[in-house]
Each structure stands twice: as C-alpha cells, then as structure tokens.
Coordinates of C-alpha atoms and ligand atoms in Angstrom, one line a residue:
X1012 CA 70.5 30.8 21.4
X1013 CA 69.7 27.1 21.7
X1014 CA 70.5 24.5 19.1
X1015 CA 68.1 21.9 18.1
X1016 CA 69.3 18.7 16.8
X1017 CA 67.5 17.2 14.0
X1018 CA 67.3 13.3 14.0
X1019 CA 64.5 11.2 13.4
X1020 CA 62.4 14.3 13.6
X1021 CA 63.0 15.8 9.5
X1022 CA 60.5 18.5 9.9
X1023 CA 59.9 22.3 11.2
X1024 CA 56.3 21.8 11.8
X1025 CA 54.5 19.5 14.9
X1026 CA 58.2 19.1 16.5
X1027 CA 58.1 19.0 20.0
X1028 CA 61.8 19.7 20.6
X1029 CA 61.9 22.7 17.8
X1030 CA 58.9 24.3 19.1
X1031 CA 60.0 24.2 22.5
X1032 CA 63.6 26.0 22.0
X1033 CA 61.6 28.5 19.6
X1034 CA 60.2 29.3 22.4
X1035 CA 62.9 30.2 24.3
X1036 CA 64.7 32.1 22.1
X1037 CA 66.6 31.9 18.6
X1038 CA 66.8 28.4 17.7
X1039 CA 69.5 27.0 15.1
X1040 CA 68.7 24.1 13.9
X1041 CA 71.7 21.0 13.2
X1042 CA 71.4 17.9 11.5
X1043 CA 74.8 15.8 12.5
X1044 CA 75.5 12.9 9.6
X1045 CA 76.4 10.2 12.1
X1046 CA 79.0 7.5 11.0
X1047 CA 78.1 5.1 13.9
X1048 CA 74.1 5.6 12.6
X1049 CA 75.3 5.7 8.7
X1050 CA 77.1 2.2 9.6
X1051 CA 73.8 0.4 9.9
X1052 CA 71.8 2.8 7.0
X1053 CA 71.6 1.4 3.7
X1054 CA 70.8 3.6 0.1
X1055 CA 67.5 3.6 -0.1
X1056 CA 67.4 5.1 3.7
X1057 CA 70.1 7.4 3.3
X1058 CA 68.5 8.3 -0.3
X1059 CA 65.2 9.4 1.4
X1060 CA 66.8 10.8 4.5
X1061 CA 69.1 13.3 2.4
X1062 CA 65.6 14.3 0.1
X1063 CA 64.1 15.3 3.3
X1064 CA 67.0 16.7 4.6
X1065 CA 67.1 19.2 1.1
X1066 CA 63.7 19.9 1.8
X1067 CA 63.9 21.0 5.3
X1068 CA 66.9 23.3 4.5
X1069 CA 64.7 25.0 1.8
X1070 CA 61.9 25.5 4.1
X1071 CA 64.5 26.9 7.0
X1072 CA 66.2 29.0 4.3
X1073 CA 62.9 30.5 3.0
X1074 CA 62.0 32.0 6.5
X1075 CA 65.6 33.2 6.6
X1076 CA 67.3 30.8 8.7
X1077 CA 69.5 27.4 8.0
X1078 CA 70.3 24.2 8.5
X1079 CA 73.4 23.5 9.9
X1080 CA 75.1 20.3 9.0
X1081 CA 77.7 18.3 10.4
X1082 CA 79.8 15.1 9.9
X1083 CA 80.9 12.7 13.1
X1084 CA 80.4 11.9 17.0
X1085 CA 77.5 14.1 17.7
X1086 CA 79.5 14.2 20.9
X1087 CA 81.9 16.2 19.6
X1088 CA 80.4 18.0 16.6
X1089 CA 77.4 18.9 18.9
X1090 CA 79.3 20.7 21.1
X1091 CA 81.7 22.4 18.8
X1092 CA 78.4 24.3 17.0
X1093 CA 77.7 25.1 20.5
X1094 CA 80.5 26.8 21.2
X1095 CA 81.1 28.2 17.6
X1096 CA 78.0 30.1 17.9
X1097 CA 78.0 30.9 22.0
X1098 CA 74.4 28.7 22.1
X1099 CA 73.5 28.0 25.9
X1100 CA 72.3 24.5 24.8
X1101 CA 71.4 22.1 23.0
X1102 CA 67.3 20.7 22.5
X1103 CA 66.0 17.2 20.4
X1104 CA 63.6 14.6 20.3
X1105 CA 64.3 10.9 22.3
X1106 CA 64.5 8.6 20.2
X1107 CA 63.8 4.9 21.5
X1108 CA 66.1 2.1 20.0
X1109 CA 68.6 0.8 22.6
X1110 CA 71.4 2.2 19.9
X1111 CA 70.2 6.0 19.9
X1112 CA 69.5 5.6 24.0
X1113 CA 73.1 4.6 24.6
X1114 CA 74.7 7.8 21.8
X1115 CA 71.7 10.4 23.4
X1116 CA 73.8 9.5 27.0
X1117 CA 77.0 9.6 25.5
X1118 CA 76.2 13.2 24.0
X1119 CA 74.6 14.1 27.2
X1120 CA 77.7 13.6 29.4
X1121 CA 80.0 15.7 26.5
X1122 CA 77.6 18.9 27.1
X1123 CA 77.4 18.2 30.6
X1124 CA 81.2 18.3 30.6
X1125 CA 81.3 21.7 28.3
X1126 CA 78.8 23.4 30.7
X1127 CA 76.0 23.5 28.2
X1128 CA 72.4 23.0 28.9
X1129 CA 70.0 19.8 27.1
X1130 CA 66.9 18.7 27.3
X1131 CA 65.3 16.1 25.6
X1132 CA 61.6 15.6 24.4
X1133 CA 59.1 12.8 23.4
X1134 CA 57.8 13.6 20.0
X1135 CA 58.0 10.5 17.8
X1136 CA 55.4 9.0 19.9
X1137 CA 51.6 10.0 20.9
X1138 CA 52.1 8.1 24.3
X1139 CA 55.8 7.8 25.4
X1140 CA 57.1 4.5 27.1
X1141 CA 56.6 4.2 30.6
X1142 CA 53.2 6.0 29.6
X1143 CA 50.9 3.0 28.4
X1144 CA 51.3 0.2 31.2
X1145 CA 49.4 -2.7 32.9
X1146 CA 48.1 -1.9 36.6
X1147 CA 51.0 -3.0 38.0
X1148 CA 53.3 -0.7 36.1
X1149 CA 54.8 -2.7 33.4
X1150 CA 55.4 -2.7 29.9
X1151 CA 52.4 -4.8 27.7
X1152 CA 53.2 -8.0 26.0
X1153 CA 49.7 -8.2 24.7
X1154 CA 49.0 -5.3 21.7
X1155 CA 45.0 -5.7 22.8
X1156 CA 45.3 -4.8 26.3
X1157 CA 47.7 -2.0 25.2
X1158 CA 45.9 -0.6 22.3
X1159 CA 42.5 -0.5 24.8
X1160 CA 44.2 1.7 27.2
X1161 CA 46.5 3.7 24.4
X1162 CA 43.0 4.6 22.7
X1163 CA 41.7 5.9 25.9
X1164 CA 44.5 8.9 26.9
X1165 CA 44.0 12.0 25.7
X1166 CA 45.9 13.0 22.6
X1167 CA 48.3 16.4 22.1
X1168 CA 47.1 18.8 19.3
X1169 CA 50.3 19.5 16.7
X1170 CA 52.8 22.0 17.3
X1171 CA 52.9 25.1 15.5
X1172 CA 56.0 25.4 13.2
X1173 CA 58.8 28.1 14.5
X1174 CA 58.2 31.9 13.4
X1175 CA 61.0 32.8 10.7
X1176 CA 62.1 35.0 13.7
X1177 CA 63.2 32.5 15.9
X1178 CA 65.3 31.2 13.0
X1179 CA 68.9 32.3 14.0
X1180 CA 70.8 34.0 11.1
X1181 CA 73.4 31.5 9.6
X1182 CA 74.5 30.1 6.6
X1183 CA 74.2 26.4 5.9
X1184 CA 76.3 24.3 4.6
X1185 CA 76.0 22.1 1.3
X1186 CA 74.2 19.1 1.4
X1187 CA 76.3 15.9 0.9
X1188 CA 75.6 13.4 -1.7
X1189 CA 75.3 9.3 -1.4
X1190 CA 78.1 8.9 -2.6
X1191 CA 80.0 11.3 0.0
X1192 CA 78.3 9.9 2.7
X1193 CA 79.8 6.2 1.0
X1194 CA 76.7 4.5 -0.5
X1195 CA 75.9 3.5 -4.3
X1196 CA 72.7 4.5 -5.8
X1197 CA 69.8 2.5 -4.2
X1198 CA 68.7 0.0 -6.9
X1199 CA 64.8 0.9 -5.9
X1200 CA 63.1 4.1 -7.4
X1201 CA 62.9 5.4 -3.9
X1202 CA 59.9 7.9 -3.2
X1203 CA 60.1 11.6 -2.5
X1204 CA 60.5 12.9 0.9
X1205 CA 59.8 15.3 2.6
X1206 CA 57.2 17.3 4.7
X1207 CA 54.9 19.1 1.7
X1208 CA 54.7 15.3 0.5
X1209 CA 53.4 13.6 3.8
X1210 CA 51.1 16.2 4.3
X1211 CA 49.9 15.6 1.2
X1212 CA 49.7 11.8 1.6
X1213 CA 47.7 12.1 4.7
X1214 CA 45.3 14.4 3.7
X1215 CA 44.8 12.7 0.4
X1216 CA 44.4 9.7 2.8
X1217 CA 42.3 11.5 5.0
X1218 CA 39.8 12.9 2.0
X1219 CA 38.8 9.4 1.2
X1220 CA 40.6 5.8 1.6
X1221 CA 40.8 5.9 5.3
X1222 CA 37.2 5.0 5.2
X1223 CA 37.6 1.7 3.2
X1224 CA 40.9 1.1 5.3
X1225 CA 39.3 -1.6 7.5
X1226 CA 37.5 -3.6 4.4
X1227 CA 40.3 -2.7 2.2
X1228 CA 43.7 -2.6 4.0
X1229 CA 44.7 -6.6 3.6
X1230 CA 43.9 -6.0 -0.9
X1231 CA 47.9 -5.0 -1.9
X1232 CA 46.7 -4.1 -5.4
X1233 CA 44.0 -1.6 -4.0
X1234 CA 46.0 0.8 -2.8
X1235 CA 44.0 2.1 0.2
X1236 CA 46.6 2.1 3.1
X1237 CA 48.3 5.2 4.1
X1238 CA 51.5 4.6 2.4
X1239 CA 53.4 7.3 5.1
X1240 CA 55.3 4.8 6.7
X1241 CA 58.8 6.1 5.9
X1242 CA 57.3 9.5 6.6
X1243 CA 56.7 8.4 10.2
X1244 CA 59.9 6.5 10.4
X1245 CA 62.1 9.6 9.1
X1246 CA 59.6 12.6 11.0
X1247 CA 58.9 14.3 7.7
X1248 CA 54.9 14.3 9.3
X1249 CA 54.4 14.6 13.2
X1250 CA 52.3 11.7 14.8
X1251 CA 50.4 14.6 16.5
X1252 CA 49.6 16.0 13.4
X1253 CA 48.8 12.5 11.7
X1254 CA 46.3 11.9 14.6
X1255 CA 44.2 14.9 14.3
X1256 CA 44.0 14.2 10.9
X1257 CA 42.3 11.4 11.7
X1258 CA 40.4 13.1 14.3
X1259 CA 39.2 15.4 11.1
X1260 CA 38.0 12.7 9.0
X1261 CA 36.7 11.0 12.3
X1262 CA 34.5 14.3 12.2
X1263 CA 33.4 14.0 8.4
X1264 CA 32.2 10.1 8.5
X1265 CA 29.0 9.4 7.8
X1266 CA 28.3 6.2 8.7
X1267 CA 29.6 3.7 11.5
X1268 CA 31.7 1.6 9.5
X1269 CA 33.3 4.8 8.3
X1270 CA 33.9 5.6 12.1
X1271 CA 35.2 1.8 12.7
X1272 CA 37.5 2.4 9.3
X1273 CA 39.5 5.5 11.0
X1274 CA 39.2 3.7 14.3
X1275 CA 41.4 0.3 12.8
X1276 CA 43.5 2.8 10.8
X1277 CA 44.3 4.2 14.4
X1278 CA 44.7 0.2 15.9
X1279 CA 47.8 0.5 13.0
X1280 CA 49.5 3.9 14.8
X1281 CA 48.6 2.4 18.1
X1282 CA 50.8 -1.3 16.8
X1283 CA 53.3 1.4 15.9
X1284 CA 53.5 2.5 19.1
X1285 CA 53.4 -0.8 21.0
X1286 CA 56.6 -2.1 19.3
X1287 CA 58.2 1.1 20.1
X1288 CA 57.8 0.2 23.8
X1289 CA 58.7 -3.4 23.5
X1290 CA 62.1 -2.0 21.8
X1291 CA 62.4 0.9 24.7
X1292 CA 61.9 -1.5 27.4
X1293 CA 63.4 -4.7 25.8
X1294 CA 66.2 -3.1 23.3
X1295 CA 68.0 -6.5 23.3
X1296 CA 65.2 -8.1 21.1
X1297 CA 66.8 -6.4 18.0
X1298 CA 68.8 -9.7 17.6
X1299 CA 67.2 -12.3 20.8
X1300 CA 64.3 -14.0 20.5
X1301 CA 61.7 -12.3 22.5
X1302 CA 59.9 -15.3 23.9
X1303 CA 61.8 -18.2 25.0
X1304 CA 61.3 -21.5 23.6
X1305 CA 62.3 -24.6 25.9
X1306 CA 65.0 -25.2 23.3
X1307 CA 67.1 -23.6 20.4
X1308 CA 64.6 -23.4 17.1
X1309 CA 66.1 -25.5 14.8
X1310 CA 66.8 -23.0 11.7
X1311 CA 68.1 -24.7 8.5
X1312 CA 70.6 -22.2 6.1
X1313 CA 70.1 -23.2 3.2
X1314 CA 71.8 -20.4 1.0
X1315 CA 70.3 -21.5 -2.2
X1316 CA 66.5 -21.4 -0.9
X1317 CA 67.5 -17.8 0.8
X1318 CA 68.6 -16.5 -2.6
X1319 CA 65.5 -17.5 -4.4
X1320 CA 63.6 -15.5 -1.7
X1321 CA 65.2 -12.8 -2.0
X1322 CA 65.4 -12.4 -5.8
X1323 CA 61.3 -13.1 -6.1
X1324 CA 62.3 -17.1 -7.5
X1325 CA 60.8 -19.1 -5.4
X1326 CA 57.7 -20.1 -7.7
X1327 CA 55.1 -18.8 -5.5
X1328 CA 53.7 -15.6 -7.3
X1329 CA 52.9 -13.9 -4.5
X1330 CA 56.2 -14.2 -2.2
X1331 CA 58.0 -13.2 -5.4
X1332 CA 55.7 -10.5 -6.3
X1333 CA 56.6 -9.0 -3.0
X1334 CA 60.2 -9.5 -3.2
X1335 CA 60.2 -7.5 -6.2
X1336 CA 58.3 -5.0 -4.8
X1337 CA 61.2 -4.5 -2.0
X1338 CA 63.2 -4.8 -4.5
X1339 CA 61.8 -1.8 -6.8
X1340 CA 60.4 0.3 -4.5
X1341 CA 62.0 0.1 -0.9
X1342 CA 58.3 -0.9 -0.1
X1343 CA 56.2 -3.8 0.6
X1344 CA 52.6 -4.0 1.4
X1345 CA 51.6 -5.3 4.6
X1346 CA 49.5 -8.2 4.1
X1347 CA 52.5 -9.1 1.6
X1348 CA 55.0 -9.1 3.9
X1349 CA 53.5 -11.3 6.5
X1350 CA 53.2 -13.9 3.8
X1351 CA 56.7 -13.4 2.5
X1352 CA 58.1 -13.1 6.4
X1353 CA 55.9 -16.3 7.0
X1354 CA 57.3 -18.0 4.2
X1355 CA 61.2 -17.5 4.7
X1356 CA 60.3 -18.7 8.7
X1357 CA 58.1 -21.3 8.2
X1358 CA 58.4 -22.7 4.3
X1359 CA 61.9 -22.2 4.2
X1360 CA 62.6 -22.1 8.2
X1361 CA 65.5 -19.3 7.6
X1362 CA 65.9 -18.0 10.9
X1363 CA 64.0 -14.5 11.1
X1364 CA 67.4 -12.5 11.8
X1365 CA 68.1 -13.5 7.6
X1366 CA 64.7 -11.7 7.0
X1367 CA 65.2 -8.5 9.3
X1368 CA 69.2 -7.7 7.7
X1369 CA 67.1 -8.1 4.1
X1370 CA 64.7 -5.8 4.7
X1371 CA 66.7 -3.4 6.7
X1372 CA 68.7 -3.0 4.0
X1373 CA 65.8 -2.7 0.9
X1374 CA 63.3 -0.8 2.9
X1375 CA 62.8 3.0 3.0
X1376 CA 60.7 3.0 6.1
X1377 CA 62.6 0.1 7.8
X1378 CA 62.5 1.4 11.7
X1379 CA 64.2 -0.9 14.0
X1380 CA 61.1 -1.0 16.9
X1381 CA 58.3 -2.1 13.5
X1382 CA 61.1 -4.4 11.4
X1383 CA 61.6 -6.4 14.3
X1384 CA 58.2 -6.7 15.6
X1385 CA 56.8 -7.6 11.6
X1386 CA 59.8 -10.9 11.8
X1387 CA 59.0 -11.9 15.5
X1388 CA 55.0 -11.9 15.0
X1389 CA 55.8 -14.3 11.9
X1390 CA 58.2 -16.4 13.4
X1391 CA 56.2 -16.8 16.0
X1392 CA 59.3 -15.9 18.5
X1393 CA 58.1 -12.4 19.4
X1394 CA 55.7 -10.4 21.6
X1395 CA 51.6 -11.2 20.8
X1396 CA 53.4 -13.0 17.3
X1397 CA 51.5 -15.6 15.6
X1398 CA 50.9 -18.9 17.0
X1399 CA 53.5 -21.4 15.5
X1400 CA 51.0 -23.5 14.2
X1401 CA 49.1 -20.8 12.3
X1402 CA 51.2 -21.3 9.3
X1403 CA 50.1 -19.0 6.7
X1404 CA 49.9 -20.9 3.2
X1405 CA 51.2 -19.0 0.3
X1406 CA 48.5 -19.9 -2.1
X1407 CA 45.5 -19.4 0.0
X1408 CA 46.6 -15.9 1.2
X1409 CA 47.5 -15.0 -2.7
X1410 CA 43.9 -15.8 -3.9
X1411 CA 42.1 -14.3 -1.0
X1412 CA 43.8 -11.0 -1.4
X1413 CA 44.7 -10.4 -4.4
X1414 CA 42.1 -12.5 -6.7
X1415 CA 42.3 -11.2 -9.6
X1416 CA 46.3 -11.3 -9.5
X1417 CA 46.6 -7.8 -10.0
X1418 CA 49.4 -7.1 -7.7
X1419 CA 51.0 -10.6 -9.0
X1420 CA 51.4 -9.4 -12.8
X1421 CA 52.4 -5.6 -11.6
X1422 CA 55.6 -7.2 -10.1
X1423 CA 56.4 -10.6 -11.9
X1424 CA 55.8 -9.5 -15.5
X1425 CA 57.0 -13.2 -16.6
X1426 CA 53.2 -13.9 -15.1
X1427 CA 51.4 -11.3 -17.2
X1428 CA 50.0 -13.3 -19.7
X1429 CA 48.6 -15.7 -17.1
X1430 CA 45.1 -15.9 -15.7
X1431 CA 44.2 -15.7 -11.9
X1432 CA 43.5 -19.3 -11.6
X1433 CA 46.8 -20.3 -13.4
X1434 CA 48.3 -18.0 -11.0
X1435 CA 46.6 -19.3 -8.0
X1436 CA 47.0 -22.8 -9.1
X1437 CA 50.7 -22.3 -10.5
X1438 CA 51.9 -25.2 -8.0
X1439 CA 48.9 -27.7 -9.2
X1440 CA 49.7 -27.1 -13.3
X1441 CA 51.9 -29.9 -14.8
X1442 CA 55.7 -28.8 -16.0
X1443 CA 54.4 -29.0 -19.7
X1444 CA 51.4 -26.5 -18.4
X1445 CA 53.4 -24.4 -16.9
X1446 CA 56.0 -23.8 -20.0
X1447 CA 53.5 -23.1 -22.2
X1448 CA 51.4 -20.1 -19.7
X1449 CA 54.8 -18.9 -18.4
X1450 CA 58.3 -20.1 -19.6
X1451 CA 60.4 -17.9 -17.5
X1452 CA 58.6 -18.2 -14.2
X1453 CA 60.0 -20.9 -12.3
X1454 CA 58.3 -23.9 -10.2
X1455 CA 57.6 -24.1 -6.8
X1456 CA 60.9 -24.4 -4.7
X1457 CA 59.4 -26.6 -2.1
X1458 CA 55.9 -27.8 -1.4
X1459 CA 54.4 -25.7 1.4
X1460 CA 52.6 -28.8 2.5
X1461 CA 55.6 -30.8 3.3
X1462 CA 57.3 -27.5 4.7
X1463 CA 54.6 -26.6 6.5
X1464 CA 54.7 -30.1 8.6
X1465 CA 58.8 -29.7 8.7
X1466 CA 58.2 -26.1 10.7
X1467 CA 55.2 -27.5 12.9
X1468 CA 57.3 -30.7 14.0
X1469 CA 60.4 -28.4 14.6
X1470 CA 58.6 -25.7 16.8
X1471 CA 57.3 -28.3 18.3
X1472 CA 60.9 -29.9 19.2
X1473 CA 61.4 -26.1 20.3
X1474 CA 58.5 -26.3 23.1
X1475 CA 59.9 -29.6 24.3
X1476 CA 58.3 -32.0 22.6
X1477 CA 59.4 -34.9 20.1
X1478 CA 58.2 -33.1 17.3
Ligands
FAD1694 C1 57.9 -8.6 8.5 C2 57.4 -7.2 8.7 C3 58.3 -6.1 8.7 C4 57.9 -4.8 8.8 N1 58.8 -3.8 8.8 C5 58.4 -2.5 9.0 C6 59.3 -1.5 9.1 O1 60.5 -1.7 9.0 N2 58.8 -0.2 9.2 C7 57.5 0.1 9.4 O2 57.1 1.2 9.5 N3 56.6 -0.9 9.4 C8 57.0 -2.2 9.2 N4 56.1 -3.2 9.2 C9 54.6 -2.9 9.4 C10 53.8 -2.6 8.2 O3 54.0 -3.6 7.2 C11 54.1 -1.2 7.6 O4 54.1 -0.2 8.6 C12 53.1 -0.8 6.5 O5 53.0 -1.8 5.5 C13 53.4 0.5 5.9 O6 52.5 0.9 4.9 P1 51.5 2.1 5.2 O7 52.3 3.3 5.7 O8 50.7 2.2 4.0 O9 50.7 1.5 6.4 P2 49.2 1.8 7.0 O10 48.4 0.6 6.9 O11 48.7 3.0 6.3 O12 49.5 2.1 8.5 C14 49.8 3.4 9.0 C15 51.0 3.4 9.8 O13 50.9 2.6 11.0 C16 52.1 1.9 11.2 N5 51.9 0.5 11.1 C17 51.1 -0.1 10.2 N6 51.1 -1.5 10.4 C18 52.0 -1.7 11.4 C19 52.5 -2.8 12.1 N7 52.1 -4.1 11.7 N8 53.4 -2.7 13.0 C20 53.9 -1.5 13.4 N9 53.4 -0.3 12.8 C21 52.5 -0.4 11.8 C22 53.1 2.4 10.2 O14 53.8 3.5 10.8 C23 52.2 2.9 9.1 O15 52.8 3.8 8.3 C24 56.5 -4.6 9.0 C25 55.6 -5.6 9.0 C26 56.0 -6.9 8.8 C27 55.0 -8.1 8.8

C-alpha cells in the first residue's frame, strides 16, 4: 500500500501523484492539518480548504475508501500512518513556495530515516520549473519571452481519477471545524469548494465567456473571467484538465477573435505559471524586493491612510469598491486590484509588504507565487512589474472600466443613488455637492495628482537621482 498525501492538490481526479500510486497498488489517501502551514492561513483559506476537504472525503467514501486525516509535523504524523497501516511509502504533489520546499525535505529525511519509500510529482503546474528557460538555461525575468516558449511545449492530457478499487479499505476520521483548527468565522461569504464546483465553473466558462475574455476580462462588473482562481490555488480542478478545456472550446470557436480570446485566457494560466518559477527559483522575494533600486524606496506609514484603504474610505469609488469586495467575498477582480495595489504603492506609497499581509489574509485564492507577483508588478519593485512612472490614476481606470459604475454601486451602497459621472467625477464635485448626492461617502483622502508626483520624485530618489 502506498499513501498519498493530499496538499495543495484537493481532488481525486487529474492528480498526478494519486494516479501514479493507484497505479501501483492500493492507495490511502491523508490529508495532514499542518500547524506550521495553519500559522500563516487565515479564515477565509481555511474555510474553503476544509469545504473541499468535506467534499473530497465524500467522493473517497462513495467509492469505498477514506480520507485519512491528521493533526501536526507531517514528519512525524506522515510516518506514523505509514507504519500504522504497514504502507511501503509515501507519494504527493511538489509544491513550489520556498516554505513547502524546505517541510517536503524535512518530511523526506523522516521516511528516509523509517525505511519508507517517497516520490514526489509535478502536478500543480503544466510546465514545471527548470522546464521553461532562456537558451542559456535560466529562469525568465520577462513573462513575454516566457509565455512564447511556455505556449510552444506540448501539453499533458488529465489524469484519470483512481478506480474505487485502489481505494484502500479504512475509516476516516471526522472532519475538524474552524474553530478547532483556532480560526473565527471569516467575515466574507466565502464560496463553495470543491471539485463538482470547479468543474462546473470551467465548463460554464468554457460554454461561452472565454470567448469575450480578451474584450471583456479588464470590465469587473461583466463578469466574464473564469472566477477558478482559488480552485487552482487549493487543486480542487487540475491545470491539465483546465487546459484541455480550453483546448475544447479552442475546438468549437468560430471565428479568430474567438481563437485569440482562449489564446489570452491561456496568456493568464501561462502568468500563473511564470510567477510560480520566479518564487521556485527566487523564494526570498516573498518579503525582498525583487529588483534592486540604487537606494532604499522611501515608504511613508501612515496608519491612518492604510486604514482608510483597507476599510473601502478613501473617497475614490473604485479603490473602495474593491476593498469591499475583499472584504465580502475573499475576492477581487483583477483589473481592481491593480488599481487598488497601485494606489496603496503609489497614492499612498505604503510599502507593498502592507498590501500583500492584507490580502493574504482576506483572499480565498491568495497563493504565495500570484500575491506576490500582483504587489511587485504594481510597485514597480518586481519581475516584468510596471514601470514606476506608469502610475495608474484612480479615476481614469474607474471610468474606463466600469462606465456605467455598476461594479461601484454593487459594493459602496452609500454611492447608489449617484450617477456615473458624479461617480467618476466624485473628486471634482464641491463639499456641498457631494452632501447632497452622497452624505455618507467620504472625500478624497489625498489628491492623486499631488501623490502621483510625491511617488514619481521618490522612485526617482530610489534610482539615484534627486528626485
Ligand atoms: C495585487 C495582486 C494580487 C494578486 N493576488 C493573487 C493571488 O493571491 N492569487 C491568485 O490566484 N491571483 C492573484 N492575482 C492575479 C489575478 O488577479 C487573479 O488570479 C484573478 O483575478 C483571479 O480571478 P479569475 O480566476 O476569474 O481569473 P481569470 O482571469 O479567469 O484567470 C484564470 C487564472 O489565471 C491565473 N491568473 C490570472 N491572472 C493572473 C495574474 N495576473 N498573475 C498570476 N496568475 C493569474 C489565476 O490562476 C486565474 O484563476 C493578483 C493580482 C494582483 C494585481
């Protein structure tokens, strides 16, 4: 019997590791609650995560096997179910953050130690790291250059899902709640998890907005992106399996800008994929800068600015639409949280670490690899990032994508009564103006054209110059 440890990988279906040992011989299948991982999780994670975690022990359960779960050092607990149940090994998926490399070695050298067998696999990713390189062997810095060549390999087909056969006969064990595992209820309405819902969201994605996603992927209120980040974050869909999807509907368009739609929904996986190697390669940029300035960026802390950012005040509808959204959901559209990332760097010039521990702890999908590389691109301190003097302005990116402030009044209700230009325009109405369309909403916090000259004149400084 070999046991396969459940991580980042919450599914029975496309899982490299799982398929492997099932072919083998009788697989039983662990899941180890981790309190060196739980340390850095937050509710709304550990919310979703134990959802999928219910759901995979139903579908385990109604082929007849189990899920086995345990509490503590996966060095110990690991080998313990081992032994309990005389399993010649142990079988999981790598995963790539410089946290998980340094625990997958630890475990390693504890079964090494017991005389049981491991082997590790690359599943989370359709090209591993190591596997996408320039000519001369190294790691990209540049996503184009990367996604060229990452386009180019060949792509696995999904892996089958065990047999109920090669489900070894156990019993389970009960499911902990949040509060067990030491977390309060998250305060967003966090989605459901699990495998029967990804699949669902992808083909529902699949059937019919993947072929506006290039036209209509920067709209927030349209609702045309994917939405399976946290699915691809917690493994409750296999990337193998979400790339023949696209291959599918690849098959099914009918015109070339529905070809070039599922081709820039594929650019997204492929950015996926390229952070994932700048965090495998580079794991210290989790909390350094990954390009180097000639001097120290000058970050101001100013708590009271930070706290209107982070409860949705600052007076810029947009920024505080998306706030709330983090806030309710455990979600934020893309487009929205460039402009919100941009703001707290540039507007407010928080240093991007403040933005990263925020949304680390709100979002459901935070992954460590795609958090860091969203704060680094907008403060302009990370790998292919924004140029520091592309500074986006809050107002002009609120109008452009969400015109009709749809997405605006969804998630600042005080706003709901106000037209799109009052929106747009919110910093340009007079105080009197402004009580009288929306008495609750509060001004501006800063002007962004002021700010914007503050951030240009201290990156500058940070290149060297006088700024
Ligand atoms: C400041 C900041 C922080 C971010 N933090 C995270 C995070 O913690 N976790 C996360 O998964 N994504 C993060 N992103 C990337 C992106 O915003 C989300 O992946 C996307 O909004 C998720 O929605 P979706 O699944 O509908 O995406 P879709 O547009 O449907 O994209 C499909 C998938 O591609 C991947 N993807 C899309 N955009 C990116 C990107 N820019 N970088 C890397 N992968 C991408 C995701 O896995 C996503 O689910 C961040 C972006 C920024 C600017």
């Amino acid at each position: 019997m070999l046991l396969h440890w459940h991580r980042r990988d919450l599914r029975a279906t496309d899982n490299v590791a799982l398929a492997r040992a099932a072919d083998e011989c009788a697989v039983l299948p662990v899941f180890v609650f981790d309190d060196d991982v739980l340390a850095h999780a937050s509710p709304p994670r550990v919310a979703f995560m134990l959802d999928a975690l219910a759901e995979l022990r139903r579908w385990y359960r109604e082929r007849g096997g189990d899920l086995r779960l345990a509490r503590g050092d996966p060095a110990d607990v690991l080998v313990e179910a081992a032994e309990a149940r005389d399993a010649d090994g142990i079988y999981w998926n790598r995963d790539y953050s410089g946290l998980a490399q340094r625990r997958d070695e630890r475990v390693a050298g504890a079964l090494d130690a017991a005389g049981l067998t491991h082997e590790r696999f690359h599943d989370a990713l359709l090209h591993e790291p190591g596997s996408v390189t320039t000519n001369d062997g190294d790691p990209y810095s540049v996503y184009s250059y990367f996604a060229r060549k990452w386009r180019d390999r060949e792509k696995e087909a999904p892996y089958d899902a065990p047999d109920g056969d090669a489900l070894a006969d156990v019993r389970g064990d009960p499911l902990p709640s949040l509060a067990d595992l030491g977390f309060d209820e998250p305060e967003a309405e966090v989605e459901s998890a699990g495998m029967d819902v990804a699949r669902e969201r992808l083909d529902a994605f699949c059937d019919g907005p993947i072929y506006e996603y290039a036209e209509r992927r920067d709209y927030p209120a349209d609702g045309c992106t994917s939405r399976l980040s946290a699915h691809l974050k917690w493994g409750t869909i296999g990337i193998r399996a979400t790339y023949a999807a696209t291959e599918d509907a690849m098959d099914r368009a009918g015109s070339d800008a529905a070809r070039e739609a599922v081709e820039a929904f594929r650019g997204q996986l492929a950015w996926r994929e390229f952070y994932a190697h700048v965090l495998y390669f580079d794991p210290d940029v989790v909390t350094r800068n990954y390009r180097d300035y000639e001097n120290e960026i000058d970050w101001r802390d100013d708590e009271g600015e930070r706290r209107a950012w982070k409860d949705g005040r600052t007076g810029y509808p947009v920024v505080d639409a998306g706030m709330r959204q983090l806030r309710e959901e455990g979600y934020v559209h893309n487009r929205v949280r460039m402009i919100v990332a941009s703001f707290l760097t540039k507007d407010l010039l928080a240093d991007w670490r403040e933005g990263y521990d925020w949304f680390r702890e709100r979002l459901v999908d935070h992954d460590t690899a795609n958090d860091n590389g969203g704060w680094q691109w907008a403060a302009s301190t990370g790998t292919d990032a924004q140029p520091y003097f592309r500074i986006f302005n809050p107002w002009t990116q609120g109008e452009r994508y969400d015109p009709d402030a749809e997405y605006v009044r969804e998630y600042v209700p005080e706003l709901a009564g106000a037209t799109p230009d009052e929106i747009h325009s919110w910093h340009e109405l007079d105080p009197d103006e402004r009580e009288s369309v929306a008495p609750d909403y509060p001004a501006p916090i800063v002007d962004h054209g002021e700010r914007r000259e503050r951030a240009l004149a201290t990156f500058e400084r940070a290149r060297g110059g006088n700024g």
